[in-house]
CSV table of C-alpha atoms in Angstrom, one decimal:
chain,number,residue,atom,x,y,z
X,1,UNK,CA,3.0,-21.9,-10.2
X,2,UNK,CA,-0.8,-22.0,-10.3
X,3,UNK,CA,-2.4,-21.4,-13.8
X,4,UNK,CA,-6.0,-21.3,-12.6
X,5,UNK,CA,-6.8,-17.8,-13.9
X,6,UNK,CA,-5.4,-15.4,-16.5
X,7,UNK,CA,-5.7,-11.6,-16.5
X,8,UNK,CA,-6.0,-9.8,-19.9
X,9,UNK,CA,-6.0,-6.0,-20.4
X,10,UNK,CA,-9.4,-4.7,-21.6
X,11,UNK,CA,-9.2,-1.0,-21.8
X,12,UNK,CA,-7.7,2.2,-20.4
X,13,UNK,CA,-8.6,5.8,-19.5
X,14,UNK,CA,-5.7,8.2,-19.7
X,15,UNK,CA,-5.6,11.8,-18.3
X,16,UNK,CA,-2.5,12.6,-20.2
X,17,UNK,CA,-1.0,14.1,-17.1
X,18,UNK,CA,2.5,12.8,-16.2
X,19,UNK,CA,3.8,12.5,-12.6
X,20,UNK,CA,1.1,14.6,-10.9
X,21,UNK,CA,-1.0,11.9,-9.2
X,22,UNK,CA,-3.8,12.2,-11.8
X,23,UNK,CA,-5.0,8.6,-11.1
X,24,UNK,CA,-4.4,7.4,-7.6
X,25,UNK,CA,-7.2,5.4,-5.8
X,26,UNK,CA,-10.4,4.1,-7.3
X,27,UNK,CA,-13.8,2.8,-6.1
X,28,UNK,CA,-16.5,1.1,-8.1
X,29,UNK,CA,-20.3,1.4,-7.8
X,30,UNK,CA,-22.0,-1.8,-9.2
X,31,UNK,CA,-25.5,-0.3,-9.7
X,32,UNK,CA,-24.4,2.6,-11.9
X,33,UNK,CA,-21.3,0.9,-13.3
X,34,UNK,CA,-19.3,4.0,-12.5
X,35,UNK,CA,-15.7,4.2,-11.3
X,36,UNK,CA,-14.6,7.0,-9.0
X,37,UNK,CA,-10.9,7.9,-9.3
X,38,UNK,CA,-8.9,10.3,-7.1
X,39,UNK,CA,-7.2,12.9,-9.3
X,40,UNK,CA,-4.8,14.8,-7.0
X,41,UNK,CA,-3.5,17.0,-9.8
X,42,UNK,CA,-6.9,18.4,-10.5
X,43,UNK,CA,-8.2,18.2,-6.9
X,44,UNK,CA,-11.1,16.2,-8.2
X,45,UNK,CA,-12.7,12.8,-8.1
X,46,UNK,CA,-13.1,11.8,-11.8
X,47,UNK,CA,-16.2,9.8,-12.5
X,48,UNK,CA,-15.7,7.2,-15.3
X,49,UNK,CA,-18.4,5.2,-17.0
X,50,UNK,CA,-17.3,1.5,-16.8
X,51,UNK,CA,-20.3,-0.1,-18.4
X,52,UNK,CA,-18.0,-1.0,-21.2
X,53,UNK,CA,-14.7,-1.7,-19.5
X,54,UNK,CA,-12.9,-1.8,-22.9
X,55,UNK,CA,-13.5,1.9,-23.2
X,56,UNK,CA,-13.7,3.6,-19.8
X,57,UNK,CA,-15.0,7.2,-20.4
X,58,UNK,CA,-15.0,10.2,-18.1
X,59,UNK,CA,-18.5,11.5,-17.7
X,60,UNK,CA,-18.1,14.0,-14.8
X,61,UNK,CA,-16.0,15.0,-11.9
X,62,UNK,CA,-16.4,16.1,-8.3
X,63,UNK,CA,-14.4,19.2,-7.2
X,64,UNK,CA,-13.2,18.9,-3.6
X,65,UNK,CA,-11.2,22.1,-3.4
X,66,UNK,CA,-13.8,23.9,-1.3
X,67,UNK,CA,-13.3,21.4,1.5
X,68,UNK,CA,-9.5,21.5,1.7
X,69,UNK,CA,-6.5,20.8,-0.5
X,70,UNK,CA,-6.7,17.5,-2.3
X,71,UNK,CA,-8.6,14.2,-2.1
X,72,UNK,CA,-6.5,11.3,-0.9
X,73,UNK,CA,-8.9,8.4,-1.0
X,74,UNK,CA,-12.4,7.4,-2.1
X,75,UNK,CA,-14.7,4.6,-1.2
X,76,UNK,CA,-18.3,3.6,-2.2
X,77,UNK,CA,-21.0,1.5,-0.6
X,78,UNK,CA,-24.6,1.2,-1.5
X,79,UNK,CA,-24.4,4.2,-3.8
X,80,UNK,CA,-22.8,6.5,-1.2
X,81,UNK,CA,-19.5,8.0,-2.1
X,82,UNK,CA,-17.0,8.9,0.7
X,83,UNK,CA,-14.0,11.1,0.0
X,84,UNK,CA,-11.1,11.8,2.3
X,85,UNK,CA,-9.8,15.4,1.9
X,86,UNK,CA,-6.7,16.8,3.6
X,87,UNK,CA,-6.6,20.4,4.9
X,88,UNK,CA,-4.6,23.1,3.1
X,89,UNK,CA,-2.3,22.9,6.1
X,90,UNK,CA,-1.9,19.1,6.3
X,91,UNK,CA,-1.4,19.2,10.0
X,92,UNK,CA,-4.9,20.6,10.6
X,93,UNK,CA,-7.9,18.3,10.8
X,94,UNK,CA,-9.2,17.1,7.4
X,95,UNK,CA,-12.7,16.2,6.3
X,96,UNK,CA,-14.7,13.3,4.9
X,97,UNK,CA,-17.2,14.5,2.3
X,98,UNK,CA,-20.2,12.4,1.2
X,99,UNK,CA,-21.7,12.5,-2.3
X,100,UNK,CA,-24.3,10.5,-4.2
X,101,UNK,CA,-23.2,8.7,-7.4
X,102,UNK,CA,-23.9,11.8,-9.5
X,103,UNK,CA,-21.5,13.8,-7.5
X,104,UNK,CA,-24.1,15.7,-5.6
X,105,UNK,CA,-22.9,16.9,-2.2
X,106,UNK,CA,-24.7,15.4,0.8
X,107,UNK,CA,-22.7,15.9,4.0
X,108,UNK,CA,-19.2,16.4,5.5
X,109,UNK,CA,-17.6,15.8,8.8
X,110,UNK,CA,-14.3,16.7,10.4
X,111,UNK,CA,-11.8,13.9,11.0
X,112,UNK,CA,-8.1,13.9,12.1
X,113,UNK,CA,-5.0,15.3,10.4
X,114,UNK,CA,-4.1,14.1,6.9
X,115,UNK,CA,-6.9,11.6,6.3
X,116,UNK,CA,-5.0,9.4,3.9
X,117,UNK,CA,-7.3,6.4,3.3
X,118,UNK,CA,-10.8,5.4,4.1
X,119,UNK,CA,-13.0,2.3,3.8
X,120,UNK,CA,-16.6,1.2,4.6
X,121,UNK,CA,-17.4,-1.7,6.8
X,122,UNK,CA,-18.9,-4.6,4.8
X,123,UNK,CA,-22.5,-3.7,5.8
X,124,UNK,CA,-21.9,0.0,4.9
X,125,UNK,CA,-22.9,1.2,8.4
X,126,UNK,CA,-19.5,2.8,9.2
X,127,UNK,CA,-16.6,4.5,7.4
X,128,UNK,CA,-13.1,4.1,8.9
X,129,UNK,CA,-10.5,6.8,8.1
X,130,UNK,CA,-6.7,6.5,8.6
X,131,UNK,CA,-5.6,10.0,9.8
X,132,UNK,CA,-1.9,9.8,9.1
X,133,UNK,CA,-0.9,12.9,11.1
X,134,UNK,CA,2.4,13.5,9.2
X,135,UNK,CA,4.5,16.3,10.8
X,136,UNK,CA,4.8,19.8,9.5
X,137,UNK,CA,5.4,22.8,11.6
X,138,UNK,CA,3.8,20.7,14.3
X,139,UNK,CA,3.5,16.9,14.6
X,140,UNK,CA,-0.2,16.0,15.1
X,141,UNK,CA,-1.2,12.7,16.6
X,142,UNK,CA,-2.1,9.9,14.2
X,143,UNK,CA,-5.6,8.4,14.7
X,144,UNK,CA,-8.5,6.5,13.1
X,145,UNK,CA,-11.9,8.1,12.7
X,146,UNK,CA,-15.0,5.9,12.7
X,147,UNK,CA,-18.0,7.5,11.2
X,148,UNK,CA,-21.4,6.0,12.1
X,149,UNK,CA,-23.8,6.0,9.2
X,150,UNK,CA,-26.4,3.8,10.7
X,151,UNK,CA,-28.8,6.7,11.0
X,152,UNK,CA,-28.4,7.6,7.4
X,153,UNK,CA,-26.2,10.1,5.7
X,154,UNK,CA,-28.9,12.8,5.8
X,155,UNK,CA,-28.9,12.7,9.6
X,156,UNK,CA,-25.1,12.6,9.9
X,157,UNK,CA,-23.6,15.1,12.4
X,158,UNK,CA,-20.2,15.5,14.0
X,159,UNK,CA,-21.5,13.6,17.0
X,160,UNK,CA,-21.5,10.5,14.8
X,161,UNK,CA,-17.7,10.6,14.5
X,162,UNK,CA,-15.7,8.6,17.0
X,163,UNK,CA,-11.9,8.6,17.3
X,164,UNK,CA,-9.7,5.6,17.9
X,165,UNK,CA,-6.7,7.3,19.5
X,166,UNK,CA,-3.2,6.1,20.4
X,167,UNK,CA,-2.7,8.4,23.3
X,168,UNK,CA,-3.1,5.5,25.8
X,169,UNK,CA,0.3,4.4,24.5
X,170,UNK,CA,2.1,7.7,25.4
X,171,UNK,CA,4.6,7.1,28.2
X,172,UNK,CA,5.1,3.5,27.2
X,173,UNK,CA,7.5,4.2,24.4
X,174,UNK,CA,10.5,2.3,26.0
X,175,UNK,CA,8.4,-0.8,26.5
X,176,UNK,CA,6.9,-0.6,23.0
X,177,UNK,CA,10.4,-0.3,21.5
X,178,UNK,CA,11.4,-3.4,23.5
X,179,UNK,CA,8.4,-5.2,22.1
X,180,UNK,CA,9.5,-4.3,18.5
X,181,UNK,CA,7.4,-1.3,17.8
X,182,UNK,CA,9.6,1.3,16.0
X,183,UNK,CA,9.3,4.7,17.5
X,184,UNK,CA,11.5,7.6,16.6
X,185,UNK,CA,13.4,9.1,19.6
X,186,UNK,CA,11.9,12.2,21.0
X,187,UNK,CA,8.3,11.5,19.8
X,188,UNK,CA,5.3,10.3,21.8
X,189,UNK,CA,3.8,7.1,20.5
X,190,UNK,CA,0.6,8.9,19.3
X,191,UNK,CA,2.7,11.5,17.4
X,192,UNK,CA,4.9,8.9,15.8
X,193,UNK,CA,2.1,6.4,14.8
X,194,UNK,CA,1.0,7.3,11.3
X,195,UNK,CA,-1.9,5.2,10.2
X,196,UNK,CA,-1.5,4.4,6.5
X,197,UNK,CA,-4.1,1.9,5.4
X,198,UNK,CA,-7.1,0.0,6.9
X,199,UNK,CA,-8.5,-3.4,6.3
X,200,UNK,CA,-11.7,-4.5,8.0
X,201,UNK,CA,-12.2,-8.1,8.8
X,202,UNK,CA,-15.0,-9.9,6.9
X,203,UNK,CA,-17.4,-9.8,9.8
X,204,UNK,CA,-17.0,-6.0,10.2
X,205,UNK,CA,-16.0,-6.2,13.9
X,206,UNK,CA,-12.2,-5.6,13.7
X,207,UNK,CA,-9.9,-3.3,11.7
X,208,UNK,CA,-6.3,-3.9,11.0
X,209,UNK,CA,-4.3,-0.7,10.4
X,210,UNK,CA,-0.8,-0.4,9.0
X,211,UNK,CA,1.5,1.9,11.0
X,212,UNK,CA,4.0,1.9,8.2
X,213,UNK,CA,7.0,3.8,9.6
X,214,UNK,CA,6.5,1.9,12.9
X,215,UNK,CA,6.6,-1.6,11.3
X,216,UNK,CA,3.5,-2.4,13.2
X,217,UNK,CA,-0.2,-3.2,12.6
X,218,UNK,CA,-2.7,-1.7,15.0
X,219,UNK,CA,-5.9,-3.7,15.8
X,220,UNK,CA,-9.0,-1.7,16.4
X,221,UNK,CA,-12.4,-2.8,17.9
X,222,UNK,CA,-14.8,-0.9,15.6
X,223,UNK,CA,-17.8,-0.9,17.9
X,224,UNK,CA,-15.9,0.8,20.8
X,225,UNK,CA,-13.4,2.7,18.6
X,226,UNK,CA,-10.5,1.5,20.7
X,227,UNK,CA,-7.1,0.3,19.8
X,228,UNK,CA,-7.0,-3.2,21.4
X,229,UNK,CA,-3.5,-4.2,20.5
X,230,UNK,CA,-0.3,-3.5,18.5
X,231,UNK,CA,1.3,-6.2,16.4
X,232,UNK,CA,5.0,-5.5,15.7
X,233,UNK,CA,5.8,-7.3,12.5
X,234,UNK,CA,9.4,-8.1,13.2
X,235,UNK,CA,12.1,-8.4,10.5
X,236,UNK,CA,13.0,-10.4,7.4
X,237,UNK,CA,16.4,-12.0,7.5
X,238,UNK,CA,17.9,-11.3,4.1
X,239,UNK,CA,20.9,-13.6,4.9
X,240,UNK,CA,18.7,-16.7,4.5
X,241,UNK,CA,18.4,-18.6,1.2
X,242,UNK,CA,15.3,-17.4,-0.8
X,243,UNK,CA,15.3,-14.0,1.0
X,244,UNK,CA,17.9,-12.4,-1.2
X,245,UNK,CA,17.7,-9.1,-3.1
X,246,UNK,CA,19.8,-6.9,-5.4
X,247,UNK,CA,21.4,-4.3,-3.1
X,248,UNK,CA,23.3,-2.1,-5.6
X,249,UNK,CA,22.5,0.2,-8.5
X,250,UNK,CA,26.2,0.4,-9.3
X,251,UNK,CA,27.0,-3.3,-9.9
X,252,UNK,CA,26.0,-3.2,-13.6
X,253,UNK,CA,24.3,-6.5,-13.3
X,254,UNK,CA,21.3,-8.3,-11.8
X,255,UNK,CA,22.7,-9.6,-8.5
X,256,UNK,CA,20.0,-11.1,-6.3
X,257,UNK,CA,22.0,-12.3,-3.4
X,258,UNK,CA,21.7,-12.9,0.3
X,259,UNK,CA,23.1,-10.2,2.5
X,260,UNK,CA,23.7,-9.6,6.3
X,261,UNK,CA,20.7,-7.2,6.4
X,262,UNK,CA,17.3,-7.3,8.1
X,263,UNK,CA,14.3,-5.9,6.2
X,264,UNK,CA,11.6,-4.0,8.0
X,265,UNK,CA,8.3,-5.1,6.5
X,266,UNK,CA,6.7,-1.6,6.8
X,267,UNK,CA,3.6,-2.4,4.8
X,268,UNK,CA,1.6,0.2,3.0
X,269,UNK,CA,-1.6,-1.4,1.8
X,270,UNK,CA,-3.3,-4.3,3.7
X,271,UNK,CA,-6.3,-6.5,2.9
X,272,UNK,CA,-8.1,-9.2,4.9
X,273,UNK,CA,-9.6,-12.5,3.9
X,274,UNK,CA,-10.9,-15.7,5.4
X,275,UNK,CA,-9.7,-19.3,5.1
X,276,UNK,CA,-10.8,-22.3,7.1
X,277,UNK,CA,-12.9,-20.1,9.3
X,278,UNK,CA,-9.9,-17.9,10.3
X,279,UNK,CA,-9.1,-14.3,9.4
X,280,UNK,CA,-5.8,-13.5,7.8
X,281,UNK,CA,-4.4,-10.3,6.4
X,282,UNK,CA,-2.1,-9.6,3.4
X,283,UNK,CA,0.5,-6.8,3.3
X,284,UNK,CA,2.4,-5.1,0.6
X,285,UNK,CA,5.8,-4.5,2.2
X,286,UNK,CA,6.8,-1.3,0.6
X,287,UNK,CA,8.9,0.3,3.3
X,288,UNK,CA,9.2,4.1,4.1
X,289,UNK,CA,11.8,6.3,5.6
X,290,UNK,CA,11.5,9.8,7.0
X,291,UNK,CA,14.9,11.6,7.2
X,292,UNK,CA,16.8,9.0,9.1
X,293,UNK,CA,18.0,6.9,6.2
X,294,UNK,CA,21.7,6.6,5.4
X,295,UNK,CA,23.8,4.6,2.9
X,296,UNK,CA,25.7,1.7,4.4
X,297,UNK,CA,29.0,3.1,3.2
X,298,UNK,CA,28.5,6.1,5.5
X,299,UNK,CA,28.0,4.0,8.6
X,300,UNK,CA,30.6,2.6,11.0
X,301,UNK,CA,30.0,-1.2,11.2
X,302,UNK,CA,31.0,-3.2,14.2
X,303,UNK,CA,34.2,-5.0,13.3
X,304,UNK,CA,33.4,-8.1,15.2
X,305,UNK,CA,30.0,-8.6,13.6
X,306,UNK,CA,31.1,-7.4,10.2
X,307,UNK,CA,34.8,-8.4,9.8
X,308,UNK,CA,34.4,-7.9,6.0
X,309,UNK,CA,33.0,-4.4,6.5
X,310,UNK,CA,35.3,-2.8,3.9
X,311,UNK,CA,34.1,-5.2,1.2
X,312,UNK,CA,30.4,-4.8,2.2
X,313,UNK,CA,30.7,-1.0,2.0
X,314,UNK,CA,31.8,-1.1,-1.6
X,315,UNK,CA,29.2,0.5,-3.9
X,316,UNK,CA,28.8,-2.7,-5.9
X,317,UNK,CA,27.8,-4.5,-2.7
X,318,UNK,CA,25.9,-2.8,0.2
X,319,UNK,CA,27.6,0.5,0.0
X,320,UNK,CA,24.7,2.4,-1.5
X,321,UNK,CA,21.9,0.5,0.2
X,322,UNK,CA,19.5,2.8,2.1
X,323,UNK,CA,19.2,1.7,5.7
X,324,UNK,CA,18.0,3.2,9.0
X,325,UNK,CA,20.4,5.2,11.1
X,326,UNK,CA,18.3,4.9,14.2
X,327,UNK,CA,18.1,1.1,14.2
X,328,UNK,CA,21.0,-1.4,14.6
X,329,UNK,CA,23.3,-0.1,17.3
X,330,UNK,CA,22.2,-2.8,19.7
X,331,UNK,CA,24.9,-2.2,22.3
X,332,UNK,CA,24.9,1.6,22.2
X,333,UNK,CA,28.6,2.0,21.4
X,334,UNK,CA,28.1,4.2,18.4
X,335,UNK,CA,28.7,1.6,15.6
X,336,UNK,CA,26.2,-0.6,13.9
X,337,UNK,CA,25.8,-4.2,14.9
X,338,UNK,CA,22.8,-4.9,12.6
X,339,UNK,CA,21.6,-3.3,9.3
X,340,UNK,CA,17.9,-2.5,8.8
X,341,UNK,CA,16.6,-1.8,5.3
X,342,UNK,CA,13.2,-0.3,4.4
X,343,UNK,CA,10.6,-2.8,3.1
X,344,UNK,CA,11.1,-6.4,2.2
X,345,UNK,CA,10.4,-6.4,-1.6
X,346,UNK,CA,7.7,-8.9,-1.0
X,347,UNK,CA,4.1,-9.5,0.2
X,348,UNK,CA,3.2,-11.4,3.3
X,349,UNK,CA,0.3,-13.3,4.8
X,350,UNK,CA,-0.3,-13.0,8.6
X,351,UNK,CA,-2.8,-14.5,10.9
X,352,UNK,CA,-5.2,-12.3,13.0
X,353,UNK,CA,-2.6,-12.3,15.8
X,354,UNK,CA,0.1,-10.9,13.7
X,355,UNK,CA,2.0,-14.1,13.2
X,356,UNK,CA,3.8,-14.5,9.8
X,357,UNK,CA,2.5,-17.5,7.9
X,358,UNK,CA,3.9,-16.7,4.5
X,359,UNK,CA,6.3,-14.3,2.8
X,360,UNK,CA,7.1,-14.3,-1.0
X,361,UNK,CA,10.8,-14.1,-0.4
X,362,UNK,CA,12.8,-13.0,-3.4
X,363,UNK,CA,10.0,-13.8,-5.9
X,364,UNK,CA,9.3,-10.2,-7.0
X,365,UNK,CA,12.9,-9.5,-8.0
X,366,UNK,CA,13.4,-13.0,-9.5
X,367,UNK,CA,10.3,-12.7,-11.6
X,368,UNK,CA,10.9,-9.2,-12.9
X,369,UNK,CA,14.6,-10.1,-13.6
X,370,UNK,CA,13.4,-13.0,-15.8
X,371,UNK,CA,10.8,-11.0,-17.7
X,372,UNK,CA,12.5,-7.6,-17.9
X,373,UNK,CA,16.2,-8.2,-17.6
X,374,UNK,CA,17.2,-5.1,-19.5
X,375,UNK,CA,15.1,-2.9,-17.2
X,376,UNK,CA,15.3,-4.7,-13.9
X,377,UNK,CA,14.5,-2.5,-10.9
X,378,UNK,CA,13.8,0.5,-13.1
X,379,UNK,CA,12.1,3.5,-11.5
X,380,UNK,CA,8.6,4.6,-12.5
X,381,UNK,CA,10.0,8.0,-13.8
X,382,UNK,CA,12.8,6.5,-16.0
X,383,UNK,CA,13.7,3.3,-17.8
X,384,UNK,CA,17.2,3.0,-16.2
X,385,UNK,CA,18.4,-0.5,-15.5
X,386,UNK,CA,19.0,-1.3,-11.8
X,387,UNK,CA,17.9,2.2,-10.7
X,388,UNK,CA,16.1,1.2,-7.6
X,389,UNK,CA,18.1,-1.7,-6.4
X,390,UNK,CA,19.7,0.3,-3.6
X,391,UNK,CA,16.4,1.6,-2.3
X,392,UNK,CA,13.4,-0.7,-1.8
X,393,UNK,CA,13.7,-2.4,-5.3
X,394,UNK,CA,10.3,-2.9,-7.0
X,395,UNK,CA,8.5,-1.4,-4.0
X,396,UNK,CA,5.2,-3.4,-3.5
X,397,UNK,CA,2.7,-0.7,-2.5
X,398,UNK,CA,-0.9,-1.8,-3.3
X,399,UNK,CA,-2.7,-5.0,-2.5
X,400,UNK,CA,-6.3,-6.2,-2.9
X,401,UNK,CA,-7.9,-9.6,-2.4
X,402,UNK,CA,-10.6,-11.1,-4.5
X,403,UNK,CA,-12.5,-14.4,-4.8
X,404,UNK,CA,-12.8,-16.0,-8.2
X,405,UNK,CA,-14.9,-19.1,-8.1
X,406,UNK,CA,-13.8,-21.1,-5.0
X,407,UNK,CA,-10.3,-19.6,-5.0
X,408,UNK,CA,-8.9,-16.5,-3.2
X,409,UNK,CA,-6.3,-14.4,-5.0
X,410,UNK,CA,-4.0,-11.5,-3.9
X,411,UNK,CA,-3.1,-8.8,-6.4
X,412,UNK,CA,0.0,-6.8,-5.5
X,413,UNK,CA,1.0,-3.6,-7.3
X,414,UNK,CA,4.7,-2.8,-7.8
X,415,UNK,CA,5.2,0.9,-7.6
X,416,UNK,CA,8.6,1.3,-9.3
X,417,UNK,CA,9.0,-1.2,-12.2
X,418,UNK,CA,5.2,-1.3,-12.4
X,419,UNK,CA,2.7,-4.0,-13.0
X,420,UNK,CA,0.7,-6.4,-10.8
X,421,UNK,CA,1.7,-9.7,-9.2
X,422,UNK,CA,-1.1,-12.3,-8.9
X,423,UNK,CA,-1.0,-15.1,-6.3
X,424,UNK,CA,-3.4,-17.8,-5.3
X,425,UNK,CA,-3.7,-17.5,-1.5
X,426,UNK,CA,-6.5,-20.0,-1.0
X,427,UNK,CA,-4.1,-21.9,1.2
X,428,UNK,CA,-2.7,-19.0,3.3
X,429,UNK,CA,0.5,-20.9,4.4
X,430,UNK,CA,1.4,-21.9,0.8
X,431,UNK,CA,0.4,-19.3,-1.8
X,432,UNK,CA,1.2,-19.9,-5.4
X,433,UNK,CA,2.4,-17.5,-8.0
X,434,UNK,CA,-0.1,-17.1,-10.9
X,435,UNK,CA,0.8,-14.2,-13.2
X,436,UNK,CA,2.7,-11.0,-13.5
X,437,UNK,CA,1.1,-8.2,-15.6
X,438,UNK,CA,3.1,-5.3,-16.8
X,439,UNK,CA,2.1,-3.4,-20.0
X,440,UNK,CA,5.0,-1.0,-19.7
X,441,UNK,CA,7.0,-0.3,-22.9
X,442,UNK,CA,10.5,0.4,-21.8
X,443,UNK,CA,11.5,1.6,-25.4
X,444,UNK,CA,9.2,4.6,-25.0
X,445,UNK,CA,9.8,8.0,-23.3
X,446,UNK,CA,8.1,7.6,-19.9
X,447,UNK,CA,6.3,10.9,-20.4
X,448,UNK,CA,4.4,9.5,-23.4
X,449,UNK,CA,1.1,7.5,-23.1
X,450,UNK,CA,2.8,4.9,-25.3
X,451,UNK,CA,5.1,4.1,-22.4
X,452,UNK,CA,2.2,2.3,-20.7
X,453,UNK,CA,1.2,2.3,-17.1
X,454,UNK,CA,3.6,3.8,-14.5
X,455,UNK,CA,3.4,3.8,-10.8
X,456,UNK,CA,0.4,1.6,-9.8
X,457,UNK,CA,-1.0,3.3,-6.7
X,458,UNK,CA,-4.4,1.6,-6.2
X,459,UNK,CA,-6.1,-1.7,-7.1
X,460,UNK,CA,-9.8,-2.3,-7.2
X,461,UNK,CA,-11.2,-5.8,-7.5
X,462,UNK,CA,-14.7,-6.1,-9.0
X,463,UNK,CA,-16.4,-9.4,-8.3
X,464,UNK,CA,-18.2,-11.3,-11.1
X,465,UNK,CA,-21.6,-10.5,-9.5
X,466,UNK,CA,-20.9,-6.8,-9.6
X,467,UNK,CA,-19.1,-6.7,-13.0
X,468,UNK,CA,-20.5,-5.1,-16.1
X,469,UNK,CA,-19.2,-8.1,-18.1
X,470,UNK,CA,-20.3,-10.9,-15.7
X,471,UNK,CA,-16.6,-11.8,-15.2
X,472,UNK,CA,-14.4,-10.5,-12.4
X,473,UNK,CA,-12.3,-7.4,-13.2
X,474,UNK,CA,-9.2,-5.7,-11.8
X,475,UNK,CA,-8.8,-2.0,-12.0
X,476,UNK,CA,-5.3,-0.5,-11.7
X,477,UNK,CA,-4.9,3.3,-11.1
X,478,UNK,CA,-1.4,4.6,-11.9
X,479,UNK,CA,-0.3,7.8,-10.4
X,480,UNK,CA,2.8,8.5,-12.6
X,481,UNK,CA,1.2,7.9,-16.0
X,482,UNK,CA,-2.2,9.2,-14.8
X,483,UNK,CA,-3.9,6.2,-16.3
X,484,UNK,CA,-6.7,3.8,-15.2
X,485,UNK,CA,-6.6,0.3,-16.7
X,486,UNK,CA,-9.1,-2.5,-16.6
X,487,UNK,CA,-8.2,-6.2,-16.7
X,488,UNK,CA,-10.5,-9.2,-17.3
X,489,UNK,CA,-10.0,-12.1,-15.0
X,490,UNK,CA,-11.0,-15.4,-16.6
X,491,UNK,CA,-10.3,-19.1,-16.2
X,492,UNK,CA,-7.0,-20.1,-17.8
X,493,UNK,CA,-8.0,-22.4,-20.7
X,494,UNK,CA,-4.4,-23.6,-21.0
X,495,UNK,CA,-4.3,-24.9,-17.4
X,496,UNK,CA,-3.5,-28.6,-17.7
């Protein structure tokens, strides 16, 4: 355990809106000391004054309803605010709308279907947009839009929007599956690929894009707007010591154990950092299913591979664990030779080629079990003990990386039980746990503000040079409690 820094809660802005996505993603503008927060419930971007982070105060809002349904993401660079807005029919093309820091409209351009996340390149010359392309009445292709702002936002036209498409992979589905890319039967690769989150490498040349349901990261050359490679992430072997998890919400106990199960990493958020002259990326391995998930007790297990199948299928063991029904029948005989669960209840560090260099193993469940034994694996909508053990557990969803002094840290948000895990990742192959923050009060009704923060959806790191206090800050936006909370990051004086 590394005790180099300590995070302390400073202040909070609360919308008072429960379970409506009233605080999802945030972005910070250093010059104005303003925080821009996606409020899906109100179809707005809330503008908060963060000049005193102990009392974040709403000063204005940007209504996005005239451009579509709701905003999904916001990013800021050099005083320019970019907002991703999905269409009323989410399968139609969405928009990216640009504003100044006062919320004054500047320009908008059309992008792909369901723009779910966007980010600037480090120099601010481009905006990259993850167009998830989720199916509705039709299944649109997923894609990444790259908006060129080098000529200035006032001169922006649709001609400045390039598309990194996945259509070149259509027809190669069988080979891609053999390589480890997860593609649903009956779908083309471009239809099935659903870009979730984007991280740009520090030099601004390459983007790493999570294709969550496909258990893959796509690599994009930004200058040419082309997908240069796919990096299947493989699987985590939960039968190995240190990779255990609690698989049942019906065993009336904390039971972090090894199981004959493979975890599909399926990351949501991703962030890049540099170490020793090399680029690495960090993933929050949430997991996500469509409609193909089944409980283990409802599957026929191969009797040779699983001679203890009857015992495994008991509810207090693996019986209620949510696994994939389209993965695991390796010999095509109709029974399951392997079990694949969603997510890995961990965060991971990967090199730029997609090789795993570190995984946090069973840390998240071990740490939350120790600190919150009475509410272990609770959901974000209730305080019930063990509620999420059969389905992705704490569900790490958000991740951001920041530098404090000469050290690099990863901050990982746990969607279900809540809170943020902090790790020192200065040495990518050997990260160290630093702190777990969770201000949730499990004695309170979850619908009351006194329950604390619920469902961290987004994390924003504010470097010391940009901070209103002169010290680094972490901002956590919580979609269930509708709250935005600031944390000070300071040297840990007790470090000895």
